[in-house]
Structure formats: C-alpha cells, structure tokens
PDB file of C-alpha atoms in Angstrom:
ATOM      1  CA  UNK A   1     -13.943  32.531 -17.393  1.00  0.00           C
ATOM      2  CA  UNK A   2     -10.186  32.079 -17.830  1.00  0.00           C
ATOM      3  CA  UNK A   3     -10.346  34.286 -20.996  1.00  0.00           C
ATOM      4  CA  UNK A   4     -11.916  37.045 -18.981  1.00  0.00           C
ATOM      5  CA  UNK A   5      -9.311  36.822 -16.293  1.00  0.00           C
ATOM      6  CA  UNK A   6      -6.536  37.024 -18.943  1.00  0.00           C
ATOM      7  CA  UNK A   7      -8.204  40.062 -20.551  1.00  0.00           C
ATOM      8  CA  UNK A   8      -8.538  41.799 -17.128  1.00  0.00           C
ATOM      9  CA  UNK A   9      -4.958  40.916 -16.276  1.00  0.00           C
ATOM     10  CA  UNK A  10      -3.791  42.445 -19.543  1.00  0.00           C
ATOM     11  CA  UNK A  11      -5.865  45.487 -19.018  1.00  0.00           C
ATOM     12  CA  UNK A  12      -4.523  45.940 -15.488  1.00  0.00           C
ATOM     13  CA  UNK A  13      -0.936  45.509 -16.785  1.00  0.00           C
ATOM     14  CA  UNK A  14      -1.502  48.069 -19.608  1.00  0.00           C
ATOM     15  CA  UNK A  15      -3.023  50.482 -17.044  1.00  0.00           C
ATOM     16  CA  UNK A  16      -0.107  50.100 -14.725  1.00  0.00           C
ATOM     17  CA  UNK A  17       2.449  50.599 -17.458  1.00  0.00           C
ATOM     18  CA  UNK A  18       0.667  53.624 -18.886  1.00  0.00           C
ATOM     19  CA  UNK A  19       0.248  55.306 -15.489  1.00  0.00           C
ATOM     20  CA  UNK A  20       4.004  54.804 -14.895  1.00  0.00           C
ATOM     21  CA  UNK A  21       4.721  56.547 -18.252  1.00  0.00           C
ATOM     22  CA  UNK A  22       2.278  59.426 -17.325  1.00  0.00           C
ATOM     23  CA  UNK A  23       3.992  59.814 -13.936  1.00  0.00           C
ATOM     24  CA  UNK A  24       7.409  60.003 -15.608  1.00  0.00           C
ATOM     25  CA  UNK A  25       6.208  62.656 -18.036  1.00  0.00           C
ATOM     26  CA  UNK A  26       5.921  64.985 -15.115  1.00  0.00           C
ATOM     27  CA  UNK A  27       9.619  64.372 -14.476  1.00  0.00           C
ATOM     28  CA  UNK A  28      10.811  65.671 -17.846  1.00  0.00           C
ATOM     29  CA  UNK A  29      13.044  68.748 -17.172  1.00  0.00           C
ATOM     30  CA  UNK A  30      14.865  71.378 -19.069  1.00  0.00           C
ATOM     31  CA  UNK A  31      18.298  71.306 -17.461  1.00  0.00           C
ATOM     32  CA  UNK A  32      20.098  74.046 -19.297  1.00  0.00           C
ATOM     33  CA  UNK A  33      19.887  76.158 -22.451  1.00  0.00           C
ATOM     34  CA  UNK A  34      22.444  77.778 -24.710  1.00  0.00           C
ATOM     35  CA  UNK A  35      23.011  79.277 -28.137  1.00  0.00           C
ATOM     36  CA  UNK A  36      25.205  77.471 -30.742  1.00  0.00           C
ATOM     37  CA  UNK A  37      25.082  80.386 -33.182  1.00  0.00           C
ATOM     38  CA  UNK A  38      23.184  83.478 -34.227  1.00  0.00           C
ATOM     39  CA  UNK A  39      23.264  84.720 -37.886  1.00  0.00           C
ATOM     40  CA  UNK A  40      21.684  88.111 -38.702  1.00  0.00           C
ATOM     41  CA  UNK A  41      19.442  87.788 -41.814  1.00  0.00           C
ATOM     42  CA  UNK A  42      18.275  91.394 -41.847  1.00  0.00           C
ATOM     43  CA  UNK A  43      18.250  94.458 -39.564  1.00  0.00           C
ATOM     44  CA  UNK A  44      15.182  93.087 -37.810  1.00  0.00           C
ATOM     45  CA  UNK A  45      15.597  89.247 -37.754  1.00  0.00           C
ATOM     46  CA  UNK A  46      18.151  86.500 -37.337  1.00  0.00           C
ATOM     47  CA  UNK A  47      18.480  82.751 -37.508  1.00  0.00           C
ATOM     48  CA  UNK A  48      19.784  80.895 -34.485  1.00  0.00           C
ATOM     49  CA  UNK A  49      20.453  77.391 -33.229  1.00  0.00           C
ATOM     50  CA  UNK A  50      19.403  76.876 -29.659  1.00  0.00           C
ATOM     51  CA  UNK A  51      20.815  74.164 -27.422  1.00  0.00           C
ATOM     52  CA  UNK A  52      18.491  72.466 -25.018  1.00  0.00           C
ATOM     53  CA  UNK A  53      19.710  70.054 -22.434  1.00  0.00           C
ATOM     54  CA  UNK A  54      16.738  67.801 -21.572  1.00  0.00           C
ATOM     55  CA  UNK A  55      16.422  65.094 -18.955  1.00  0.00           C
ATOM     56  CA  UNK A  56      13.619  62.728 -20.195  1.00  0.00           C
ATOM     57  CA  UNK A  57      13.013  59.662 -17.983  1.00  0.00           C
ATOM     58  CA  UNK A  58       9.880  59.130 -19.982  1.00  0.00           C
ATOM     59  CA  UNK A  59       8.770  58.203 -23.555  1.00  0.00           C
ATOM     60  CA  UNK A  60       9.984  59.518 -26.943  1.00  0.00           C
ATOM     61  CA  UNK A  61       8.049  62.623 -28.177  1.00  0.00           C
ATOM     62  CA  UNK A  62       8.324  65.311 -30.847  1.00  0.00           C
ATOM     63  CA  UNK A  63       8.340  69.078 -30.211  1.00  0.00           C
ATOM     64  CA  UNK A  64       7.008  71.369 -32.992  1.00  0.00           C
ATOM     65  CA  UNK A  65       5.210  74.654 -33.518  1.00  0.00           C
ATOM     66  CA  UNK A  66       7.335  76.466 -30.935  1.00  0.00           C
ATOM     67  CA  UNK A  67       6.570  80.172 -30.640  1.00  0.00           C
ATOM     68  CA  UNK A  68       7.534  82.616 -27.971  1.00  0.00           C
ATOM     69  CA  UNK A  69       8.363  86.097 -26.740  1.00  0.00           C
ATOM     70  CA  UNK A  70      11.550  87.231 -25.024  1.00  0.00           C
ATOM     71  CA  UNK A  71      10.890  90.145 -22.538  1.00  0.00           C
ATOM     72  CA  UNK A  72      12.684  92.335 -20.096  1.00  0.00           C
ATOM     73  CA  UNK A  73      10.254  93.336 -17.531  1.00  0.00           C
ATOM     74  CA  UNK A  74       7.014  94.140 -19.431  1.00  0.00           C
ATOM     75  CA  UNK A  75       8.849  95.196 -22.584  1.00  0.00           C
ATOM     76  CA  UNK A  76       8.897  92.655 -25.406  1.00  0.00           C
ATOM     77  CA  UNK A  77      12.357  92.432 -26.953  1.00  0.00           C
ATOM     78  CA  UNK A  78      11.949  89.723 -29.568  1.00  0.00           C
ATOM     79  CA  UNK A  79       9.602  87.053 -30.873  1.00  0.00           C
ATOM     80  CA  UNK A  80      10.648  83.678 -32.154  1.00  0.00           C
ATOM     81  CA  UNK A  81       9.387  80.636 -34.117  1.00  0.00           C
ATOM     82  CA  UNK A  82      11.122  77.385 -34.207  1.00  0.00           C
ATOM     83  CA  UNK A  83      11.367  74.138 -36.219  1.00  0.00           C
ATOM     84  CA  UNK A  84      10.901  70.634 -34.921  1.00  0.00           C
ATOM     85  CA  UNK A  85      13.005  68.233 -32.859  1.00  0.00           C
ATOM     86  CA  UNK A  86      12.603  64.791 -31.439  1.00  0.00           C
ATOM     87  CA  UNK A  87      13.239  64.156 -27.746  1.00  0.00           C
ATOM     88  CA  UNK A  88      14.439  60.563 -27.215  1.00  0.00           C
ATOM     89  CA  UNK A  89      12.892  58.490 -24.462  1.00  0.00           C
ATOM     90  CA  UNK A  90      14.750  57.565 -21.341  1.00  0.00           C
ATOM     91  CA  UNK A  91      17.595  59.913 -22.171  1.00  0.00           C
ATOM     92  CA  UNK A  92      19.618  62.951 -20.947  1.00  0.00           C
ATOM     93  CA  UNK A  93      21.142  64.812 -23.818  1.00  0.00           C
ATOM     94  CA  UNK A  94      21.518  68.170 -25.585  1.00  0.00           C
ATOM     95  CA  UNK A  95      19.187  68.825 -28.536  1.00  0.00           C
ATOM     96  CA  UNK A  96      19.571  71.493 -31.284  1.00  0.00           C
ATOM     97  CA  UNK A  97      16.461  73.575 -32.096  1.00  0.00           C
ATOM     98  CA  UNK A  98      16.638  75.940 -35.127  1.00  0.00           C
ATOM     99  CA  UNK A  99      14.676  79.122 -34.757  1.00  0.00           C
ATOM    100  CA  UNK A 100      14.067  82.490 -36.393  1.00  0.00           C
ATOM    101  CA  UNK A 101      14.069  85.503 -34.165  1.00  0.00           C
ATOM    102  CA  UNK A 102      12.340  88.790 -34.985  1.00  0.00           C
ATOM    103  CA  UNK A 103      12.861  91.969 -33.021  1.00  0.00           C
ATOM    104  CA  UNK A 104       9.776  93.474 -31.392  1.00  0.00           C
ATOM    105  CA  UNK A 105       8.360  96.734 -32.624  1.00  0.00           C
ATOM    106  CA  UNK A 106      10.344  99.609 -31.207  1.00  0.00           C
ATOM    107  CA  UNK A 107      13.444  97.521 -30.542  1.00  0.00           C
ATOM    108  CA  UNK A 108      16.596  97.709 -32.646  1.00  0.00           C
ATOM    109  CA  UNK A 109      19.578  95.410 -32.935  1.00  0.00           C
ATOM    110  CA  UNK A 110      21.629  98.218 -31.256  1.00  0.00           C
ATOM    111  CA  UNK A 111      19.216  98.095 -28.248  1.00  0.00           C
ATOM    112  CA  UNK A 112      19.768  94.428 -27.889  1.00  0.00           C
ATOM    113  CA  UNK A 113      23.610  94.762 -28.062  1.00  0.00           C
ATOM    114  CA  UNK A 114      23.593  97.570 -25.474  1.00  0.00           C
ATOM    115  CA  UNK A 115      21.345  95.476 -23.239  1.00  0.00           C
ATOM    116  CA  UNK A 116      23.589  92.391 -23.673  1.00  0.00           C
ATOM    117  CA  UNK A 117      26.649  94.525 -22.759  1.00  0.00           C
ATOM    118  CA  UNK A 118      25.085  95.809 -19.553  1.00  0.00           C
ATOM    119  CA  UNK A 119      23.340  92.676 -18.392  1.00  0.00           C
ATOM    120  CA  UNK A 120      25.005  89.806 -16.444  1.00  0.00           C
ATOM    121  CA  UNK A 121      23.735  86.294 -16.545  1.00  0.00           C
ATOM    122  CA  UNK A 122      20.387  86.990 -18.189  1.00  0.00           C
ATOM    123  CA  UNK A 123      19.028  88.873 -15.247  1.00  0.00           C
ATOM    124  CA  UNK A 124      15.619  90.344 -15.832  1.00  0.00           C
ATOM    125  CA  UNK A 125      14.926  88.356 -18.922  1.00  0.00           C
ATOM    126  CA  UNK A 126      11.724  86.359 -19.071  1.00  0.00           C
ATOM    127  CA  UNK A 127      10.192  84.202 -21.782  1.00  0.00           C
ATOM    128  CA  UNK A 128       6.746  82.985 -22.783  1.00  0.00           C
ATOM    129  CA  UNK A 129       6.692  79.857 -24.843  1.00  0.00           C
ATOM    130  CA  UNK A 130       3.960  77.847 -26.576  1.00  0.00           C
ATOM    131  CA  UNK A 131       4.729  74.439 -28.200  1.00  0.00           C
ATOM    132  CA  UNK A 132       3.170  71.315 -29.455  1.00  0.00           C
ATOM    133  CA  UNK A 133       4.352  67.916 -27.892  1.00  0.00           C
ATOM    134  CA  UNK A 134       3.309  64.807 -29.915  1.00  0.00           C
ATOM    135  CA  UNK A 135       3.695  61.116 -29.271  1.00  0.00           C
ATOM    136  CA  UNK A 136       4.506  58.647 -32.054  1.00  0.00           C
ATOM    137  CA  UNK A 137       0.799  57.621 -32.367  1.00  0.00           C
ATOM    138  CA  UNK A 138      -0.127  61.210 -33.220  1.00  0.00           C
ATOM    139  CA  UNK A 139      -1.634  62.179 -29.895  1.00  0.00           C
ATOM    140  CA  UNK A 140      -0.488  65.824 -29.183  1.00  0.00           C
ATOM    141  CA  UNK A 141      -1.052  68.615 -26.818  1.00  0.00           C
ATOM    142  CA  UNK A 142      -0.232  72.328 -26.955  1.00  0.00           C
ATOM    143  CA  UNK A 143       1.822  73.357 -23.902  1.00  0.00           C
ATOM    144  CA  UNK A 144       2.043  76.936 -22.566  1.00  0.00           C
ATOM    145  CA  UNK A 145       4.837  78.154 -20.362  1.00  0.00           C
ATOM    146  CA  UNK A 146       4.700  81.784 -19.060  1.00  0.00           C
ATOM    147  CA  UNK A 147       7.126  83.999 -17.197  1.00  0.00           C
ATOM    148  CA  UNK A 148      10.159  81.600 -17.510  1.00  0.00           C
ATOM    149  CA  UNK A 149      12.998  83.358 -15.678  1.00  0.00           C
ATOM    150  CA  UNK A 150      15.984  82.849 -17.957  1.00  0.00           C
ATOM    151  CA  UNK A 151      18.542  83.739 -15.231  1.00  0.00           C
ATOM    152  CA  UNK A 152      17.944  80.148 -13.741  1.00  0.00           C
ATOM    153  CA  UNK A 153      19.643  78.767 -16.867  1.00  0.00           C
ATOM    154  CA  UNK A 154      22.742  81.055 -16.713  1.00  0.00           C
ATOM    155  CA  UNK A 155      26.017  79.576 -15.366  1.00  0.00           C
TER     156      UNK A 155
END
C-alpha cells in the first residue's frame, strides 16, 4: 500500500511539474527582431542573419525548418528558409538565425530598395511563418503563424 502511495505521489508531482512547464510555454514571446547583415548572392536571392530577442520562461527547445513569406498587402515580396537555432530555457536573450531570402516572382531587388526608401518602420509589411519546435526528447510540433504585423517590432 505504501508503494502505491509513493507511486501516486510521484505521478502527481510529475503531472504538476509538467503542467507548469506547459503553462509557461504559452508565455514564450518574441520581444524584438532585427537584421545583423544581408549579403546578396544573386540578383534574386540573398543570405541574411536575423536577430531574434526571445523571452523564454519555459524549457529549452530547438527551432528548425523555418519557412515564410514577406508580404506588403496581398503582394508577396520574398520567401525565406532558415537554418536551426536552440532557444535556451528560462532565458531572455538575442539569438542569431541564418536564412536565405528569395525574391517573389515579379519582384526585383530595385522594387525592394524603392519600397524600403519610401516606407517608415515596416508599415504595411506582414509575414507568414511555419517552423518546427522540438524538445530534447525529440517530441516536435509544426507551428504556423499568419499575418504577423512587422510594424510591431520596429522601434
């Protein structure tokens, strides 16, 4: 009987700890974004290093298979794919995320430069992003974020 009590106590403790971790996962936030550098690799693509300031009160996880589209209104400007990064648990820090950006059909580098010269603080830019978040034990989930207003990250 004591053994059963101990097992139930251990299960209850494990459940309480895991539910706290799940609750904190919802509190993970992307505080700000930035660009460390952009290097043109052709007339239609470029390599870039993105800066992501993440507040993670939860557990360590890896981010991979990041793909997305940058849009102004309904017009796609560029598509991007990214490498992998690890987000440390119980931390607030800036992470570097390498990515390759390819201009959308019908968009030229000159169009992007003209747009950048006219636009202030990322107004009108939206992004759709899909990514895979994985825990150390291999458990993973594809997350989809749509209509992210990039002006909320401008300073």
